[in-house]
mmCIF file of C-alpha atoms and ligand atoms in Angstrom:
data_model
loop_
_atom_site.group_PDB
_atom_site.id
_atom_site.type_symbol
_atom_site.label_atom_id
_atom_site.label_comp_id
_atom_site.label_asym_id
_atom_site.label_seq_id
_atom_site.Cartn_x
_atom_site.Cartn_y
_atom_site.Cartn_z
ATOM 1 C CA MET A 1 -25.681 -13.924 4.296
ATOM 2 C CA PRO A 2 -28.391 -11.760 5.788
ATOM 3 C CA GLY A 3 -26.668 -8.370 5.797
ATOM 4 C CA SER A 4 -27.997 -6.212 8.535
ATOM 5 C CA SER A 5 -27.964 -8.876 11.268
ATOM 6 C CA LEU A 6 -24.248 -9.720 11.048
ATOM 7 C CA ARG A 7 -22.293 -7.914 13.798
ATOM 8 C CA ILE A 8 -19.007 -6.782 12.174
ATOM 9 C CA LEU A 9 -16.086 -4.889 13.699
ATOM 10 C CA VAL A 10 -13.324 -3.414 11.534
ATOM 11 C CA VAL A 11 -10.151 -2.737 13.554
ATOM 12 C CA GLY A 12 -8.147 0.103 11.986
ATOM 13 C CA ALA A 13 -9.209 3.126 9.938
ATOM 14 C CA GLY A 14 -6.308 3.194 7.471
ATOM 15 C CA ILE A 15 -6.850 2.530 3.775
ATOM 16 C CA ALA A 16 -7.602 -1.179 4.344
ATOM 17 C CA GLY A 17 -10.077 -0.661 7.192
ATOM 18 C CA LEU A 18 -11.943 2.227 5.592
ATOM 19 C CA ALA A 19 -12.126 0.357 2.280
ATOM 20 C CA ALA A 20 -13.420 -2.773 4.047
ATOM 21 C CA ALA A 21 -16.053 -0.705 5.828
ATOM 22 C CA ARG A 22 -17.083 0.937 2.560
ATOM 23 C CA ALA A 23 -17.274 -2.361 0.661
ATOM 24 C CA LEU A 24 -19.260 -4.040 3.452
ATOM 25 C CA ARG A 25 -21.705 -1.120 3.580
ATOM 26 C CA LEU A 26 -22.227 -1.312 -0.183
ATOM 27 C CA ALA A 27 -22.907 -5.050 0.268
ATOM 28 C CA GLY A 28 -25.668 -4.293 2.785
ATOM 29 C CA PHE A 29 -23.846 -4.685 6.116
ATOM 30 C CA ARG A 30 -23.416 -2.136 8.916
ATOM 31 C CA PRO A 31 -19.853 -2.569 10.205
ATOM 32 C CA GLU A 32 -18.439 -0.658 13.159
ATOM 33 C CA VAL A 33 -14.943 0.800 12.709
ATOM 34 C CA VAL A 34 -12.484 1.691 15.462
ATOM 35 C CA ASP A 35 -8.995 3.201 15.382
ATOM 36 C CA LYS A 36 -6.682 3.737 18.294
ATOM 37 C CA LEU A 37 -5.413 7.095 16.975
ATOM 38 C CA PRO A 38 -7.200 10.466 16.918
ATOM 39 C CA ALA A 39 -8.993 11.397 13.660
ATOM 40 C CA SER A 40 -6.405 14.075 12.859
ATOM 41 C CA THR A 41 -3.459 11.636 12.643
ATOM 42 C CA VAL A 42 -2.766 11.315 8.897
ATOM 43 C CA ALA A 43 0.802 11.447 7.662
ATOM 44 C CA GLY A 44 1.523 14.521 5.549
ATOM 45 C CA ALA A 45 3.006 12.382 2.792
ATOM 46 C CA GLY A 46 1.917 11.620 -0.745
ATOM 47 C CA ILE A 47 0.817 8.326 -2.240
ATOM 48 C CA TYR A 48 1.113 6.855 -5.714
ATOM 49 C CA LEU A 49 -1.828 4.740 -6.861
ATOM 50 C CA PRO A 50 -1.318 2.438 -9.879
ATOM 51 C CA GLY A 51 -4.199 1.571 -12.257
ATOM 52 C CA ASN A 52 -5.522 -1.382 -10.257
ATOM 53 C CA ALA A 53 -6.028 0.863 -7.211
ATOM 54 C CA THR A 54 -8.153 3.174 -9.375
ATOM 55 C CA ARG A 55 -10.186 0.210 -10.597
ATOM 56 C CA ALA A 56 -10.896 -0.888 -7.003
ATOM 57 C CA LEU A 57 -11.832 2.708 -6.060
ATOM 58 C CA ARG A 58 -14.293 2.640 -8.973
ATOM 59 C CA VAL A 59 -15.902 -0.550 -7.621
ATOM 60 C CA LEU A 60 -16.175 1.172 -4.229
ATOM 61 C CA ASP A 61 -17.766 4.153 -5.999
ATOM 62 C CA LEU A 62 -14.986 6.408 -4.669
ATOM 63 C CA ASP A 63 -13.059 7.104 -7.866
ATOM 64 C CA ALA A 64 -15.038 10.268 -8.710
ATOM 65 C CA PRO A 65 -14.135 12.112 -5.470
ATOM 66 C CA VAL A 66 -10.474 11.009 -5.779
ATOM 67 C CA ARG A 67 -10.187 12.184 -9.405
ATOM 68 C CA PRO A 68 -9.842 15.918 -8.704
ATOM 69 C CA CYS A 69 -7.013 15.202 -6.212
ATOM 70 C CA GLY A 70 -3.369 15.111 -7.189
ATOM 71 C CA GLU A 71 -2.090 14.419 -10.659
ATOM 72 C CA VAL A 72 -2.382 11.708 -13.290
ATOM 73 C CA VAL A 73 0.937 9.973 -14.005
ATOM 74 C CA THR A 74 1.296 8.683 -17.568
ATOM 75 C CA ARG A 75 4.925 7.587 -17.813
ATOM 76 C CA GLN A 76 7.661 6.144 -15.608
ATOM 77 C CA ARG A 77 11.228 7.144 -16.511
ATOM 78 C CA PHE A 78 14.196 5.242 -15.115
ATOM 79 C CA LEU A 79 17.554 7.068 -15.138
ATOM 80 C CA ASP A 80 21.047 5.965 -14.200
ATOM 81 C CA VAL A 81 22.877 7.621 -11.330
ATOM 82 C CA ARG A 82 24.147 10.389 -13.632
ATOM 83 C CA GLY A 83 20.642 11.117 -14.886
ATOM 84 C CA ARG A 84 20.912 9.391 -18.265
ATOM 85 C CA GLU A 85 17.836 7.602 -19.592
ATOM 86 C CA LEU A 86 17.787 3.813 -19.008
ATOM 87 C CA CYS A 87 14.223 2.956 -20.015
ATOM 88 C CA GLU A 88 10.621 4.022 -19.610
ATOM 89 C CA VAL A 89 7.209 2.457 -19.012
ATOM 90 C CA ASP A 90 4.133 3.783 -20.800
ATOM 91 C CA LEU A 91 1.552 3.642 -17.991
ATOM 92 C CA VAL A 92 -1.379 4.517 -20.237
ATOM 93 C CA LYS A 93 -0.635 1.449 -22.343
ATOM 94 C CA LEU A 94 0.163 -0.778 -19.362
ATOM 95 C CA TRP A 95 -3.083 0.018 -17.506
ATOM 96 C CA ASP A 96 -5.265 0.426 -20.611
ATOM 97 C CA GLY A 97 -8.883 -0.420 -19.721
ATOM 98 C CA VAL A 98 -8.003 -0.720 -16.006
ATOM 99 C CA GLY A 99 -7.563 2.797 -14.638
ATOM 100 C CA GLU A 100 -5.251 5.776 -14.578
ATOM 101 C CA CYS A 101 -2.256 6.060 -12.264
ATOM 102 C CA ARG A 102 -2.313 9.001 -9.871
ATOM 103 C CA ALA A 103 -0.124 10.662 -7.249
ATOM 104 C CA LEU A 104 -1.951 12.609 -4.544
ATOM 105 C CA PRO A 105 -1.712 13.754 -0.924
ATOM 106 C CA ARG A 106 -2.452 10.886 1.486
ATOM 107 C CA ALA A 107 -4.683 13.224 3.461
ATOM 108 C CA ASP A 108 -6.946 13.707 0.402
ATOM 109 C CA LEU A 109 -7.318 9.959 -0.084
ATOM 110 C CA HIS A 110 -7.994 9.503 3.629
ATOM 111 C CA ARG A 111 -10.705 12.210 3.603
ATOM 112 C CA VAL A 112 -12.498 10.487 0.711
ATOM 113 C CA MET A 113 -12.177 7.046 2.312
ATOM 114 C CA LEU A 114 -13.419 8.326 5.673
ATOM 115 C CA SER A 115 -16.577 9.817 4.185
ATOM 116 C CA GLY A 116 -17.025 6.614 2.133
ATOM 117 C CA ALA A 117 -16.993 4.543 5.328
ATOM 118 C CA GLY A 118 -20.115 6.433 6.407
ATOM 119 C CA GLY A 119 -18.400 8.557 9.037
ATOM 120 C CA ALA A 120 -19.137 5.924 11.693
ATOM 121 C CA VAL A 121 -15.525 5.565 12.881
ATOM 122 C CA ARG A 122 -14.762 5.612 16.600
ATOM 123 C CA HIS A 123 -11.292 7.114 16.934
ATOM 124 C CA GLU A 124 -9.114 6.855 20.031
ATOM 125 C CA THR A 125 -10.589 3.402 20.607
ATOM 126 C CA GLU A 126 -7.973 0.683 20.840
ATOM 127 C CA VAL A 127 -8.741 -3.027 20.601
ATOM 128 C CA THR A 128 -6.841 -4.661 23.448
ATOM 129 C CA ARG A 129 -8.174 -8.229 23.397
ATOM 130 C CA VAL A 130 -9.780 -10.556 20.887
ATOM 131 C CA GLU A 131 -11.147 -13.814 22.234
ATOM 132 C CA ALA A 132 -13.090 -16.571 20.490
ATOM 133 C CA VAL A 133 -16.443 -17.425 22.093
ATOM 134 C CA ALA A 134 -17.609 -20.963 21.284
ATOM 135 C CA GLY A 135 -15.750 -20.758 17.963
ATOM 136 C CA GLU A 136 -18.538 -18.825 16.247
ATOM 137 C CA THR A 137 -18.405 -15.351 17.721
ATOM 138 C CA VAL A 138 -15.651 -13.140 19.080
ATOM 139 C CA LYS A 139 -15.492 -11.095 22.245
ATOM 140 C CA VAL A 140 -13.527 -7.874 21.774
ATOM 141 C CA GLU A 141 -12.221 -5.697 24.581
ATOM 142 C CA PHE A 142 -11.428 -2.022 24.107
ATOM 143 C CA GLY A 143 -8.929 0.267 25.790
ATOM 144 C CA ASP A 144 -11.648 2.075 27.748
ATOM 145 C CA GLY A 145 -12.589 -1.179 29.504
ATOM 146 C CA SER A 146 -15.760 -1.815 27.461
ATOM 147 C CA SER A 147 -16.337 -5.011 25.458
ATOM 148 C CA ALA A 148 -18.717 -6.347 22.797
ATOM 149 C CA GLU A 149 -19.382 -9.529 20.857
ATOM 150 C CA TYR A 150 -19.138 -9.793 17.058
ATOM 151 C CA ASP A 151 -19.847 -12.363 14.326
ATOM 152 C CA LEU A 152 -16.907 -11.102 12.239
ATOM 153 C CA VAL A 153 -13.780 -9.119 13.183
ATOM 154 C CA VAL A 154 -11.728 -7.634 10.341
ATOM 155 C CA GLY A 155 -8.155 -6.912 11.430
ATOM 156 C CA ALA A 156 -7.081 -3.926 9.304
ATOM 157 C CA ASP A 157 -4.578 -2.709 11.860
ATOM 158 C CA GLY A 158 -1.476 -2.473 9.703
ATOM 159 C CA ARG A 159 1.882 -4.191 9.414
ATOM 160 C CA ARG A 160 2.385 -4.260 13.188
ATOM 161 C CA SER A 161 -1.119 -5.738 13.665
ATOM 162 C CA SER A 162 -2.039 -6.697 17.192
ATOM 163 C CA VAL A 163 -5.153 -8.548 15.945
ATOM 164 C CA ARG A 164 -2.758 -10.839 14.048
ATOM 165 C CA VAL A 165 -0.963 -11.656 17.278
ATOM 166 C CA MET A 166 -4.103 -11.878 19.454
ATOM 167 C CA ALA A 167 -5.774 -14.276 16.979
ATOM 168 C CA ALA A 168 -2.572 -16.381 16.806
ATOM 169 C CA LEU A 169 -2.207 -15.806 13.052
ATOM 170 C CA GLY A 170 1.418 -14.729 13.094
ATOM 171 C CA SER A 171 3.911 -12.645 14.957
ATOM 172 C CA ALA A 172 5.952 -9.539 14.235
ATOM 173 C CA ALA A 173 6.654 -8.174 10.748
ATOM 174 C CA VAL A 174 10.137 -9.063 9.453
ATOM 175 C CA PRO A 175 12.600 -6.282 8.474
ATOM 176 C CA VAL A 176 13.675 -6.518 4.809
ATOM 177 C CA GLY A 177 16.920 -4.578 5.137
ATOM 178 C CA GLN A 178 15.651 -1.389 3.555
ATOM 179 C CA VAL A 179 15.339 2.136 4.922
ATOM 180 C CA MET A 180 12.705 4.277 3.209
ATOM 181 C CA TYR A 181 12.508 8.078 3.077
ATOM 182 C CA ARG A 182 9.460 10.124 2.046
ATOM 183 C CA SER A 183 8.970 13.820 1.468
ATOM 184 C CA VAL A 184 6.506 16.269 -0.057
ATOM 185 C CA VAL A 185 8.333 19.166 -1.682
ATOM 186 C CA THR A 186 6.946 22.575 -2.586
ATOM 187 C CA GLY A 187 8.859 25.029 -4.713
ATOM 188 C CA GLY A 188 10.994 22.328 -6.332
ATOM 189 C CA PRO A 189 11.831 21.967 -10.041
ATOM 190 C CA LYS A 190 9.086 21.400 -12.623
ATOM 191 C CA ILE A 191 8.712 17.645 -13.069
ATOM 192 C CA SER A 192 5.905 16.180 -15.129
ATOM 193 C CA GLU A 193 6.605 12.437 -14.909
ATOM 194 C CA TRP A 194 7.291 9.701 -12.379
ATOM 195 C CA THR A 195 11.096 9.642 -12.446
ATOM 196 C CA ALA A 196 13.429 7.175 -10.716
ATOM 197 C CA VAL A 197 17.184 7.687 -10.462
ATOM 198 C CA LEU A 198 18.882 4.373 -9.734
ATOM 199 C CA GLY A 199 22.155 4.313 -7.846
ATOM 200 C CA LYS A 200 24.126 1.613 -6.110
ATOM 201 C CA ARG A 201 21.693 -0.088 -3.678
ATOM 202 C CA ALA A 202 19.789 3.185 -3.430
ATOM 203 C CA ALA A 203 17.104 4.841 -5.553
ATOM 204 C CA PHE A 204 15.425 8.252 -5.594
ATOM 205 C CA VAL A 205 11.895 8.572 -7.018
ATOM 206 C CA VAL A 206 10.074 11.835 -7.633
ATOM 207 C CA MET A 207 6.677 12.595 -9.186
ATOM 208 C CA PRO A 208 4.226 15.501 -9.417
ATOM 209 C CA MET A 209 1.281 15.313 -6.991
ATOM 210 C CA GLY A 210 -0.665 18.448 -7.961
ATOM 211 C CA GLY A 211 -0.668 22.000 -6.572
ATOM 212 C CA GLY A 212 2.958 22.464 -7.643
ATOM 213 C CA ARG A 213 4.080 19.856 -5.107
ATOM 214 C CA LEU A 214 6.337 16.859 -5.657
ATOM 215 C CA PHE A 215 6.084 13.517 -3.882
ATOM 216 C CA CYS A 216 9.503 11.927 -3.367
ATOM 217 C CA TYR A 217 10.523 8.620 -1.925
ATOM 218 C CA ALA A 218 13.953 7.152 -1.685
ATOM 219 C CA ASP A 219 15.498 4.056 -0.234
ATOM 220 C CA GLU A 220 18.803 2.588 0.754
ATOM 221 C CA ALA A 221 19.930 -0.782 2.073
ATOM 222 C CA GLY A 222 20.013 -0.781 5.884
ATOM 223 C CA THR A 223 18.306 -1.837 9.078
ATOM 224 C CA ALA A 224 18.257 1.277 11.249
ATOM 225 C CA ALA A 225 16.709 4.710 10.760
ATOM 226 C CA PRO A 226 19.229 7.584 10.931
ATOM 227 C CA SER A 227 18.701 10.198 13.640
ATOM 228 C CA ASP A 228 18.644 13.045 11.074
ATOM 229 C CA PRO A 229 16.830 11.730 7.959
ATOM 230 C CA LEU A 230 17.077 15.044 6.060
ATOM 231 C CA ALA A 231 20.856 15.159 6.491
ATOM 232 C CA ARG A 232 21.121 11.481 5.535
ATOM 233 C CA VAL A 233 19.077 11.971 2.342
ATOM 234 C CA ARG A 234 21.205 14.967 1.336
ATOM 235 C CA GLU A 235 24.408 12.996 1.984
ATOM 236 C CA LEU A 236 23.214 9.774 0.316
ATOM 237 C CA PHE A 237 21.928 11.309 -2.911
ATOM 238 C CA GLU A 238 24.482 14.121 -3.223
ATOM 239 C CA GLY A 239 26.150 12.702 -6.333
ATOM 240 C CA PHE A 240 22.913 11.724 -8.113
ATOM 241 C CA GLY A 241 22.019 13.378 -11.438
ATOM 242 C CA GLY A 242 18.748 14.118 -13.277
ATOM 243 C CA PRO A 243 16.269 16.104 -11.174
ATOM 244 C CA VAL A 244 17.771 14.996 -7.827
ATOM 245 C CA PRO A 245 20.038 18.018 -7.038
ATOM 246 C CA ALA A 246 17.209 20.523 -7.661
ATOM 247 C CA VAL A 247 14.775 18.435 -5.611
ATOM 248 C CA LEU A 248 17.272 18.107 -2.743
ATOM 249 C CA ASP A 249 17.685 21.901 -2.716
ATOM 250 C CA ALA A 250 13.936 22.211 -2.045
ATOM 251 C CA VAL A 251 13.474 19.368 0.466
ATOM 252 C CA GLU A 252 12.684 20.644 3.953
ATOM 253 C CA LYS A 253 11.311 17.673 5.865
ATOM 254 C CA VAL A 254 11.849 13.917 5.497
ATOM 255 C CA GLN A 255 9.941 11.012 7.085
ATOM 256 C CA VAL A 256 11.846 7.796 7.598
ATOM 257 C CA ALA A 257 10.725 4.173 8.084
ATOM 258 C CA VAL A 258 12.538 0.861 8.325
ATOM 259 C CA THR A 259 10.710 -1.403 5.904
ATOM 260 C CA ASP A 260 9.356 -4.759 6.968
ATOM 261 C CA GLU A 261 7.108 -7.386 5.439
ATOM 262 C CA VAL A 262 4.429 -9.816 6.564
ATOM 263 C CA GLU A 263 4.031 -13.303 5.180
ATOM 264 C CA ILE A 264 1.826 -15.641 7.215
ATOM 265 C CA GLY A 265 0.385 -19.119 6.743
ATOM 266 C CA ARG A 266 -3.294 -18.188 7.036
ATOM 267 C CA TRP A 267 -5.327 -15.020 7.190
ATOM 268 C CA SER A 268 -8.219 -16.101 9.377
ATOM 269 C CA GLN A 269 -8.857 -17.865 12.638
ATOM 270 C CA GLY A 270 -12.521 -18.554 13.330
ATOM 271 C CA PRO A 271 -14.429 -15.343 12.550
ATOM 272 C CA VAL A 272 -11.297 -13.127 12.744
ATOM 273 C CA VAL A 273 -9.756 -12.191 9.376
ATOM 274 C CA LEU A 274 -6.888 -9.932 8.304
ATOM 275 C CA VAL A 275 -6.828 -7.460 5.395
ATOM 276 C CA GLY A 276 -4.240 -5.034 3.982
ATOM 277 C CA ASP A 277 -0.806 -4.700 5.555
ATOM 278 C CA ALA A 278 -1.853 -6.798 8.575
ATOM 279 C CA ALA A 279 -2.093 -9.821 6.235
ATOM 280 C CA HIS A 280 0.566 -9.183 3.589
ATOM 281 C CA ALA A 281 2.698 -6.029 3.944
ATOM 282 C CA THR A 282 5.640 -5.674 1.562
ATOM 283 C CA ALA A 283 8.312 -3.076 0.907
ATOM 284 C CA PRO A 284 6.668 -0.217 -1.030
ATOM 285 C CA THR A 285 8.834 -0.829 -4.135
ATOM 286 C CA LEU A 286 5.872 -1.512 -6.472
ATOM 287 C CA ALA A 287 3.539 0.939 -4.670
ATOM 288 C CA GLN A 288 0.932 -1.818 -4.399
ATOM 289 C CA GLY A 289 0.069 -1.478 -0.679
ATOM 290 C CA ALA A 290 -3.049 0.651 -1.154
ATOM 291 C CA ALA A 291 -4.141 -1.261 -4.256
ATOM 292 C CA MET A 292 -3.910 -4.607 -2.447
ATOM 293 C CA ALA A 293 -5.802 -3.190 0.551
ATOM 294 C CA LEU A 294 -8.575 -1.835 -1.703
ATOM 295 C CA GLU A 295 -8.830 -5.103 -3.642
ATOM 296 C CA ASP A 296 -8.916 -7.099 -0.373
ATOM 297 C CA ALA A 297 -11.884 -5.017 0.737
ATOM 298 C CA VAL A 298 -13.813 -5.550 -2.493
ATOM 299 C CA VAL A 299 -13.234 -9.319 -2.470
ATOM 300 C CA LEU A 300 -13.924 -9.733 1.266
ATOM 301 C CA ALA A 301 -17.278 -7.946 1.048
ATOM 302 C CA ASP A 302 -18.228 -9.888 -2.075
ATOM 303 C CA SER A 303 -17.308 -13.191 -0.387
ATOM 304 C CA VAL A 304 -19.279 -12.325 2.772
ATOM 305 C CA ARG A 305 -22.303 -11.286 0.703
ATOM 306 C CA ARG A 306 -22.325 -14.508 -1.359
ATOM 307 C CA ALA A 307 -21.447 -17.120 1.267
ATOM 308 C CA ALA A 308 -23.839 -19.003 3.520
ATOM 309 C CA THR A 309 -21.525 -18.770 6.568
ATOM 310 C CA VAL A 310 -18.694 -16.559 7.808
ATOM 311 C CA ALA A 311 -16.285 -19.521 7.649
ATOM 312 C CA GLU A 312 -17.133 -20.155 3.992
ATOM 313 C CA ALA A 313 -16.735 -16.437 3.178
ATOM 314 C CA LEU A 314 -13.303 -16.169 4.795
ATOM 315 C CA GLY A 315 -12.054 -19.302 3.024
ATOM 316 C CA GLU A 316 -13.239 -17.911 -0.305
ATOM 317 C CA TYR A 317 -11.692 -14.492 0.380
ATOM 318 C CA GLU A 318 -8.277 -15.972 1.092
ATOM 319 C CA ARG A 319 -8.435 -18.348 -1.880
ATOM 320 C CA ARG A 320 -9.171 -15.453 -4.249
ATOM 321 C CA ARG A 321 -6.650 -12.991 -2.808
ATOM 322 C CA ARG A 322 -3.577 -15.133 -2.096
ATOM 323 C CA PRO A 323 -2.270 -15.468 -5.678
ATOM 324 C CA ARG A 324 -2.259 -11.704 -6.224
ATOM 325 C CA THR A 325 -0.630 -10.757 -2.921
ATOM 326 C CA ARG A 326 1.958 -13.519 -3.454
ATOM 327 C CA TRP A 327 2.670 -12.074 -6.905
ATOM 328 C CA VAL A 328 3.239 -8.620 -5.368
ATOM 329 C CA LEU A 329 5.582 -10.042 -2.710
ATOM 330 C CA GLU A 330 7.629 -12.015 -5.253
ATOM 331 C CA ARG A 331 7.853 -9.185 -7.813
ATOM 332 C CA THR A 332 8.806 -6.781 -4.991
ATOM 333 C CA HIS A 333 11.683 -9.124 -4.131
ATOM 334 C CA ASP A 334 12.645 -9.340 -7.845
ATOM 335 C CA ARG A 335 12.727 -5.567 -8.177
ATOM 336 C CA ASP A 336 14.636 -5.070 -4.937
ATOM 337 C CA ARG A 337 17.212 -7.660 -6.044
ATOM 338 C CA LEU A 338 17.611 -5.858 -9.359
ATOM 339 C CA ARG A 339 18.283 -2.621 -7.488
ATOM 340 C CA ASP A 340 21.035 -4.387 -5.564
ATOM 341 C CA VAL A 341 22.881 -5.573 -8.708
ATOM 342 C CA ALA A 342 26.010 -3.496 -9.402
ATOM 343 C CA PRO A 343 25.099 -0.643 -11.806
ATOM 344 C CA ALA A 344 27.859 -1.708 -14.232
ATOM 345 C CA LEU A 345 25.887 -4.935 -14.846
ATOM 346 C CA ARG A 346 22.359 -3.697 -14.218
ATOM 347 C CA ASP A 347 22.284 -0.525 -16.308
ATOM 348 C CA PRO A 348 23.154 -2.107 -19.698
ATOM 349 C CA LEU A 349 20.456 -4.729 -19.046
ATOM 350 C CA LEU A 350 17.906 -2.012 -18.241
ATOM 351 C CA ARG A 351 18.830 -0.056 -21.382
ATOM 352 C CA ARG A 352 18.057 -3.140 -23.455
ATOM 353 C CA ARG A 353 15.131 -4.694 -21.611
ATOM 354 C CA GLY A 354 14.127 -2.410 -18.728
ATOM 355 C CA SER A 355 10.771 -1.334 -20.208
ATOM 356 C CA THR A 356 9.646 -4.951 -20.502
ATOM 357 C CA ILE A 357 11.102 -6.027 -17.145
ATOM 358 C CA PHE A 358 9.416 -3.216 -15.196
ATOM 359 C CA ALA A 359 6.068 -3.490 -17.023
ATOM 360 C CA ASP A 360 6.060 -7.270 -16.452
ATOM 361 C CA HIS A 361 6.132 -6.734 -12.685
ATOM 362 C CA TYR A 362 2.481 -5.598 -12.989
ATOM 363 C CA LYS A 363 1.411 -8.207 -15.579
ATOM 364 C CA GLU A 364 -0.780 -10.305 -13.266
ATOM 365 C CA LEU A 365 -2.300 -7.214 -11.641
ATOM 366 C CA VAL A 366 -3.767 -5.819 -14.843
ATOM 367 C CA GLY A 367 -6.278 -8.702 -14.853
ATOM 368 C CA PRO A 368 -9.306 -8.625 -12.528
ATOM 369 C CA HIS A 369 -8.890 -8.996 -8.769
HETATM 370 C C1 FAD B 401 7.485 4.488 3.181
HETATM 371 C C2 FAD B 401 6.228 3.910 2.583
HETATM 372 C C3 FAD B 401 5.753 4.396 1.356
HETATM 373 C C4 FAD B 401 4.584 3.854 0.790
HETATM 374 N N1 FAD B 401 4.162 4.321 -0.417
HETATM 375 C C5 FAD B 401 3.063 3.772 -0.978
HETATM 376 C C6 FAD B 401 2.576 4.234 -2.244
HETATM 377 O O1 FAD B 401 3.111 5.169 -2.859
HETATM 378 N N2 FAD B 401 1.488 3.598 -2.774
HETATM 379 C C7 FAD B 401 0.844 2.576 -2.109
HETATM 380 O O2 FAD B 401 -0.137 2.031 -2.623
HETATM 381 N N3 FAD B 401 1.282 2.147 -0.911
HETATM 382 C C8 FAD B 401 2.356 2.710 -0.333
HETATM 383 N N4 FAD B 401 2.770 2.266 0.889
HETATM 384 C C9 FAD B 401 2.009 1.194 1.585
HETATM 385 C C10 FAD B 401 0.651 1.699 2.035
HETATM 386 O O3 FAD B 401 0.780 2.900 2.764
HETATM 387 C C11 FAD B 401 -0.092 0.620 2.882
HETATM 388 O O4 FAD B 401 0.073 -0.636 2.292
HETATM 389 C C12 FAD B 401 -1.576 0.978 2.909
HETATM 390 O O5 FAD B 401 -1.727 2.248 3.490
HETATM 391 C C13 FAD B 401 -2.458 -0.043 3.670
HETATM 392 O O6 FAD B 401 -2.358 0.159 5.032
HETATM 393 P P1 FAD B 401 -3.367 -0.473 6.093
HETATM 394 O O7 FAD B 401 -4.653 0.265 6.103
HETATM 395 O O8 FAD B 401 -3.375 -1.947 5.895
HETATM 396 O O9 FAD B 401 -2.569 -0.176 7.434
HETATM 397 P P2 FAD B 401 -2.255 1.205 8.154
HETATM 398 O O10 FAD B 401 -2.217 2.345 7.231
HETATM 399 O O11 FAD B 401 -1.045 0.959 8.982
HETATM 400 O O12 FAD B 401 -3.521 1.412 9.109
HETATM 401 C C14 FAD B 401 -3.709 0.650 10.276
HETATM 402 C C15 FAD B 401 -4.594 1.417 11.240
HETATM 403 O O13 FAD B 401 -4.927 0.563 12.343
HETATM 404 C C16 FAD B 401 -4.872 1.322 13.526
HETATM 405 N N5 FAD B 401 -4.634 0.369 14.639
HETATM 406 C C17 FAD B 401 -3.523 -0.373 14.853
HETATM 407 N N6 FAD B 401 -3.681 -1.177 15.931
HETATM 408 C C18 FAD B 401 -4.929 -0.923 16.414
HETATM 409 C C19 FAD B 401 -5.681 -1.446 17.522
HETATM 410 N N7 FAD B 401 -5.188 -2.389 18.345
HETATM 411 N N8 FAD B 401 -6.921 -0.952 17.740
HETATM 412 C C20 FAD B 401 -7.462 -0.003 16.923
HETATM 413 N N9 FAD B 401 -6.778 0.520 15.857
HETATM 414 C C21 FAD B 401 -5.537 0.061 15.599
HETATM 415 C C22 FAD B 401 -3.742 2.308 13.300
HETATM 416 O O14 FAD B 401 -3.874 3.444 14.137
HETATM 417 C C23 FAD B 401 -3.931 2.650 11.818
HETATM 418 O O15 FAD B 401 -4.746 3.784 11.615
HETATM 419 C C24 FAD B 401 3.902 2.799 1.479
HETATM 420 C C25 FAD B 401 4.373 2.342 2.712
HETATM 421 C C26 FAD B 401 5.524 2.888 3.270
HETATM 422 C C27 FAD B 401 6.011 2.362 4.608
#
């Protein structure tokens, strides 16, 4: 499609929106990007990027600026609740020829993505209405009362997407019965590998993220966030072994989220299309949220560049992306179910076959997006 003449709006400047903007710019388009929040609003958490996220960053020509950030993770160790080894996954072998796995501050990734999007992001600009005009273009209204018409609107506005609702593509995200805690710890114990300690319907994961800091995330079964997440984490993981007691001693602040997921029948309606969490959010069990958002962006821009019409491009995008996002959703469910099996049954199985089981969850994702 003729690049420069297509009027494109990307709604949301998270990982999905900034990646979509970057990919579309590389493909010769000039998308606008808006986000309802101020530029300074980036969570102070960490993020773990598996090898396929690195591969997509390479395609977006953003891997080089991400490389100095955080720390490469080469091995995943799974321990039982007392801290005894269950199994491990060799990440170098698993992602051989794809890309390295890395843990880094979210803010660092965001900074790189923001400069990659060309800096043309209008913050504090909320999309309040999306309305089809003659089926071919879309009229968008903004919170400040202004409006504009576009040939393509990319809804990258996260798991609670309002574009999804306004374009009649689906309703609210569905809670999965999991409460998730995140923390960045300074001054904790020295940990050099991604380490998970698996308890009864609860797990604690910790990994190095550079600068002497640790990125931790933990989950438990539940549907409501506790009022004091730090106290809850200390109480919940008190009896856990391995590195957990030393990490808990150093934890000062904990973010909490009730996890939900998005599974909808179609991702586009006329010239409005969804990417990232807005289209297919899952629980963060496999840490594939950023990778899927980055891959979506690469495939969407490629489809728009190749196709003769927007409709053809969006059909092609969804056809190429669905199998991979479905795989992530199903393997996330598999892994969450495994966590919920009683440790007396689960742990012997993981000692025997855990390395294969956990590596297999990424099998389809090693291949090209
Ligand atoms: C606890 C937790 C831990 C996670 N850990 C990892 C991990 O280690 N690795 C990993 O890969 N993934 C992880 N994820 C998932 C990952 O963060 C997301 O999948 C990824 O960031 C993609 O997000 P997104 O850009 O689609 O949406 P978001 O990050 O939610 O961005 C959406 C943006 O849209 C904006 N917006 C919303 N509505 C409007 C509107 N109407 N108008 C304008 N702007 C709007 C919002 O302000 C926001 O900036 C985790 C998720 C959770 C909840």
